[in-house]
Short mmCIF file of C-alpha atoms and ligand atoms in Angstrom, two decimals:
data_model
loop_
_atom_site.label_atom_id
_atom_site.label_comp_id
_atom_site.label_asym_id
_atom_site.label_seq_id
_atom_site.Cartn_x
_atom_site.Cartn_y
_atom_site.Cartn_z
CA MET M 1 187.29 61.13 53.14
CA ASN M 2 189.35 59.07 55.57
CA ARG M 3 191.98 56.58 54.52
CA ASP M 4 189.80 53.51 55.03
CA LEU M 5 187.01 54.87 52.88
CA LEU M 6 189.57 55.85 50.28
CA ALA M 7 190.90 52.30 50.31
CA LEU M 8 187.48 51.07 49.34
CA HIS M 9 187.60 53.10 46.13
CA GLN M 10 190.78 51.39 45.02
CA PRO M 11 190.42 48.61 42.46
CA LEU M 12 189.38 45.45 44.26
CA HIS M 13 192.62 43.60 43.57
CA VAL M 14 194.62 46.17 45.52
CA PHE M 15 193.46 44.80 48.85
CA GLU M 16 191.07 41.89 48.59
CA GLU M 17 191.67 39.62 45.69
CA SER M 18 193.44 36.75 47.42
CA LEU M 19 190.97 36.66 50.34
CA PHE M 20 187.94 36.75 48.04
CA GLU M 21 189.57 34.17 45.75
CA ASN M 22 190.08 31.91 48.72
CA ILE M 23 186.44 32.21 49.80
CA VAL M 24 185.19 31.43 46.29
CA GLU M 25 187.46 28.39 46.06
CA ASP M 26 186.13 27.10 49.40
CA LEU M 27 182.52 27.72 48.31
CA VAL M 28 183.10 25.71 45.14
CA ASN M 29 184.84 22.84 46.93
CA LYS M 30 182.88 22.66 50.20
CA GLY M 31 180.01 25.15 50.19
CA PHE M 32 181.47 26.99 53.19
CA SER M 33 184.58 28.94 54.11
CA ILE M 34 186.07 29.53 57.55
CA GLN M 35 188.53 32.42 57.61
CA LYS M 36 190.44 32.55 60.87
CA ASN M 37 191.80 36.04 61.44
CA GLY M 38 190.48 36.76 57.95
CA LEU M 39 188.78 40.13 58.37
CA PRO M 40 190.97 42.99 57.11
CA ASP M 41 192.00 45.34 59.92
CA PHE M 42 190.12 48.34 58.56
CA ILE M 43 186.88 46.33 58.51
CA LEU M 44 187.50 44.92 61.95
CA ASN M 45 188.17 48.40 63.32
CA ALA M 46 185.02 49.77 61.71
CA LEU M 47 182.85 46.96 63.12
CA ALA M 48 184.42 47.19 66.57
CA THR M 49 183.90 50.98 66.70
CA CYS M 50 180.32 50.57 65.55
CA GLN M 51 179.57 47.82 68.05
CA GLU M 52 181.18 49.64 70.98
CA THR M 53 179.18 52.79 70.34
CA LEU M 54 175.90 50.89 70.13
CA HIS M 55 173.91 51.39 73.27
CA HIS M 56 172.32 48.43 75.03
CA LYS M 57 168.86 49.72 74.27
CA GLU M 58 169.48 49.73 70.54
CA TYR M 59 169.60 45.92 70.56
CA LYS M 60 166.22 44.21 70.17
CA THR M 61 165.16 40.66 70.92
CA ALA M 62 165.65 38.63 67.78
CA GLY M 63 162.79 36.77 66.08
CA ILE M 64 162.59 33.66 63.91
CA GLY M 65 161.18 33.53 60.44
CA ARG M 66 158.96 36.25 59.11
CA ALA M 67 155.99 35.83 61.44
CA ASP M 68 157.34 35.92 64.97
CA ASP M 69 155.85 34.15 67.94
CA PHE M 70 157.89 35.77 70.67
CA GLN M 71 156.70 33.45 73.41
CA HIS M 72 158.55 30.55 71.87
CA VAL M 73 161.47 32.41 70.38
CA SER M 74 163.62 32.35 73.52
CA GLU M 75 163.62 28.55 73.51
CA VAL M 76 165.23 28.67 70.09
CA ARG M 77 167.42 31.76 70.15
CA GLY M 78 168.40 34.19 72.88
CA ASP M 79 170.43 36.84 71.12
CA THR M 80 169.57 40.50 70.79
CA ILE M 81 170.22 42.22 67.48
CA CYS M 82 170.70 45.62 65.90
CA TRP M 83 170.38 46.04 62.13
CA ILE M 84 173.17 47.82 60.27
CA THR M 85 171.64 50.56 58.14
CA GLY M 86 174.78 52.25 56.89
CA SER M 87 173.90 55.54 58.60
CA SER M 88 177.31 55.66 60.29
CA GLN M 89 180.53 55.82 58.29
CA GLU M 90 181.67 52.55 59.86
CA GLY M 91 178.42 50.76 59.09
CA ALA M 92 178.57 52.04 55.52
CA LEU M 93 182.13 50.75 55.20
CA TRP M 94 181.07 47.27 56.30
CA LEU M 95 178.16 47.23 53.83
CA ALA M 96 180.48 48.45 51.05
CA TRP M 97 183.00 45.70 51.80
CA CYS M 98 180.24 43.07 51.70
CA ASP M 99 179.09 44.58 48.44
CA ALA M 100 182.60 44.16 47.03
CA LEU M 101 182.50 40.50 48.09
CA LYS M 102 179.07 40.13 46.50
CA LEU M 103 180.36 41.57 43.22
CA TYR M 104 183.38 39.29 43.27
CA ILE M 105 181.23 36.20 43.90
CA ASN M 106 178.79 37.17 41.17
CA ARG M 107 181.61 37.69 38.70
CA THR M 108 183.26 34.37 39.46
CA LEU M 109 180.36 32.06 40.42
CA PHE M 110 177.37 33.73 38.71
CA MET M 111 175.32 33.34 41.90
CA GLY M 112 173.18 36.36 41.06
CA LEU M 113 173.42 37.79 44.57
CA PHE M 114 171.16 40.83 44.64
CA SER M 115 171.04 42.44 48.07
CA PHE M 116 172.55 42.16 51.53
CA GLU M 117 171.14 42.58 55.02
CA SER M 118 173.18 42.50 58.20
CA HIS M 119 172.90 42.96 61.96
CA PHE M 120 175.00 42.99 65.09
CA ALA M 121 174.11 40.24 67.54
CA CYS M 122 174.87 39.85 71.21
CA TYR M 123 174.52 36.62 73.19
CA GLU M 124 174.56 37.31 76.92
CA PRO M 125 175.82 34.52 79.21
CA GLY M 126 173.60 31.43 78.91
CA LYS M 127 172.12 32.46 75.56
CA PHE M 128 172.28 30.24 72.47
CA TYR M 129 170.71 29.65 69.06
CA LYS M 130 169.50 26.09 68.50
CA ARG M 131 170.23 24.15 65.32
CA HIS M 132 168.56 25.80 62.33
CA VAL M 133 169.00 26.68 58.68
CA ASP M 134 168.94 30.32 57.62
CA ALA M 135 166.77 29.59 54.59
CA PHE M 136 164.49 26.78 53.56
CA ARG M 137 164.99 25.63 50.01
CA GLY M 138 162.62 27.37 47.66
CA GLN M 139 160.99 29.38 50.43
CA SER M 140 163.37 32.19 50.92
CA ASN M 141 165.75 34.30 48.96
CA ARG M 142 168.62 34.12 51.45
CA VAL M 143 171.31 32.15 49.65
CA LEU M 144 174.62 32.98 51.30
CA SER M 145 175.21 33.56 55.02
CA LEU M 146 178.12 35.40 56.58
CA VAL M 147 179.02 35.63 60.28
CA ALA M 148 181.93 37.68 61.64
CA TYR M 149 183.19 37.65 65.21
CA LEU M 150 184.27 40.51 67.45
CA ASN M 151 185.45 38.81 70.65
CA GLU M 152 188.97 39.42 71.81
CA ASP M 153 190.80 36.54 73.45
CA TRP M 154 187.95 34.01 73.35
CA GLN M 155 188.86 30.95 75.44
CA PRO M 156 187.64 27.34 75.16
CA ASP M 157 185.76 27.79 78.46
CA ASP M 158 183.86 30.74 77.06
CA GLY M 159 181.55 28.43 75.06
CA GLY M 160 179.51 30.13 72.35
CA GLU M 161 181.02 28.12 69.49
CA LEU M 162 179.31 28.06 66.14
CA ILE M 163 178.72 24.44 65.10
CA LEU M 164 178.36 24.10 61.36
CA TYR M 165 176.82 20.80 60.20
CA ARG M 166 177.70 19.49 56.76
CA ASP M 167 174.13 18.30 56.05
CA GLU M 168 170.87 17.25 57.70
CA GLU M 169 172.39 13.96 58.92
CA ASP M 170 175.58 15.38 60.39
CA ILE M 171 175.44 15.49 64.19
CA ARG M 172 179.12 16.16 64.85
CA GLY M 173 179.64 19.33 62.90
CA ILE M 174 182.59 21.65 62.65
CA SER M 175 183.26 23.90 65.62
CA VAL M 176 184.19 27.54 65.05
CA THR M 177 185.53 29.70 67.87
CA PRO M 178 183.95 33.18 67.76
CA GLN M 179 187.36 34.82 67.96
CA LEU M 180 187.97 38.43 66.92
CA GLY M 181 188.69 38.60 63.19
CA THR M 182 187.31 35.18 62.28
CA PHE M 183 184.49 35.03 59.78
CA VAL M 184 182.48 32.27 58.14
CA VAL M 185 180.60 32.19 54.83
CA PHE M 186 178.25 29.33 53.90
CA LEU M 187 175.37 28.42 51.58
CA SER M 188 172.25 29.35 53.56
CA GLU M 189 170.02 26.50 52.39
CA GLN M 190 172.59 23.78 52.83
CA PHE M 191 174.17 24.02 56.25
CA PRO M 192 172.27 23.56 59.50
CA HIS M 193 174.15 25.28 62.34
CA GLU M 194 173.82 26.32 65.95
CA VAL M 195 175.37 28.60 68.54
CA LEU M 196 176.27 26.84 71.80
CA PRO M 197 175.48 28.65 75.07
CA ALA M 198 177.89 31.51 75.63
CA VAL M 199 179.58 31.87 79.01
CA ARG M 200 180.55 35.52 78.53
CA PRO M 201 178.91 38.13 76.28
CA ARG M 202 179.47 37.12 72.67
CA HIS M 203 179.46 39.71 69.90
CA SER M 204 179.08 39.00 66.21
CA VAL M 205 177.81 40.39 62.95
CA ALA M 206 175.56 38.21 60.83
CA GLY M 207 174.58 38.93 57.25
CA TRP M 208 172.78 37.36 54.33
CA PHE M 209 173.12 37.81 50.60
CA ARG M 210 169.81 37.42 48.84
CA VAL M 211 168.71 36.78 45.31
CA ASN M 212 165.92 38.75 43.76
CA GLY M 213 162.73 36.83 44.46
CA SER M 214 160.33 39.37 42.98
CA VAL M 215 157.32 37.91 41.20
CA ASN M 216 154.90 40.23 39.38
CA ASP M 217 153.92 42.99 41.85
CA ASN M 218 155.42 41.33 44.89
CA ILE M 219 158.81 43.00 45.32
CA ASP M 220 161.06 40.68 47.34
CA PRO M 221 163.44 41.74 48.83
CA PRO M 222 161.60 45.06 49.32
CA LYS M 223 164.47 47.33 48.26
C1 LIG G 301 172.32 33.48 62.86
C2 LIG G 301 173.42 32.57 63.24
C3 LIG G 301 175.67 32.23 64.04
C4 LIG G 301 176.70 32.84 64.93
O1 LIG G 301 172.31 34.63 63.31
O2 LIG G 301 171.44 33.04 62.07
O3 LIG G 301 173.30 31.42 62.96
O4 LIG G 301 177.77 32.22 65.05
N1 LIG G 301 174.52 33.06 63.85
O5 LIG G 301 176.46 33.89 65.51
MN1 LIG G 302 171.88 31.11 61.36
#
């Protein structure tokens, strides 16, 4: 087992407590948390290795909602995505770290987070994702969104900012530079957001924590 994986088997407080504490405090006070340079190095390295070894053809055009109408999708979002299954050691490390965050949030906020799904995303120059919410109240079991950025030396001219709106009425929003090491966590049902057109290729990892929406024989999420 390598050192990074070993680190993950240490008690949580050894390496994460203050970061996770900070996120929880932000979630309580504001419903979102922006952590500039917040990703621990071993997670950043794992994600960067994973992303660099992904071949172009492993990325697929992203859809919207559960029933996709691909003709209209490109007017809304232009990224390509690749789901993280945990089959590589690095992917598994990322999922384990997110699981540690999930546990911490459940222990402190009783959010009842149940599962996590996550993908790499790439926005080629000119691509964007129009204003949207990740989950409609009562319609989906995505409750907490997480986006992490993998772009070294991102400049103001490079575009591609995430704009996080405080509510439906907000049209100004908060701008987040998709700089390497920055990550954002926010309540999925509460914050509309968009990705402005990128000028150079923009790499990120998006993920969603879900609650268990199973009713009778309908198992949701499926795993
Ligand atoms: C998404 C999303 C934001 C970003 O994938 O749903 O809103 O900054 N991503 O990449
Ligand atoms: Mn989104």
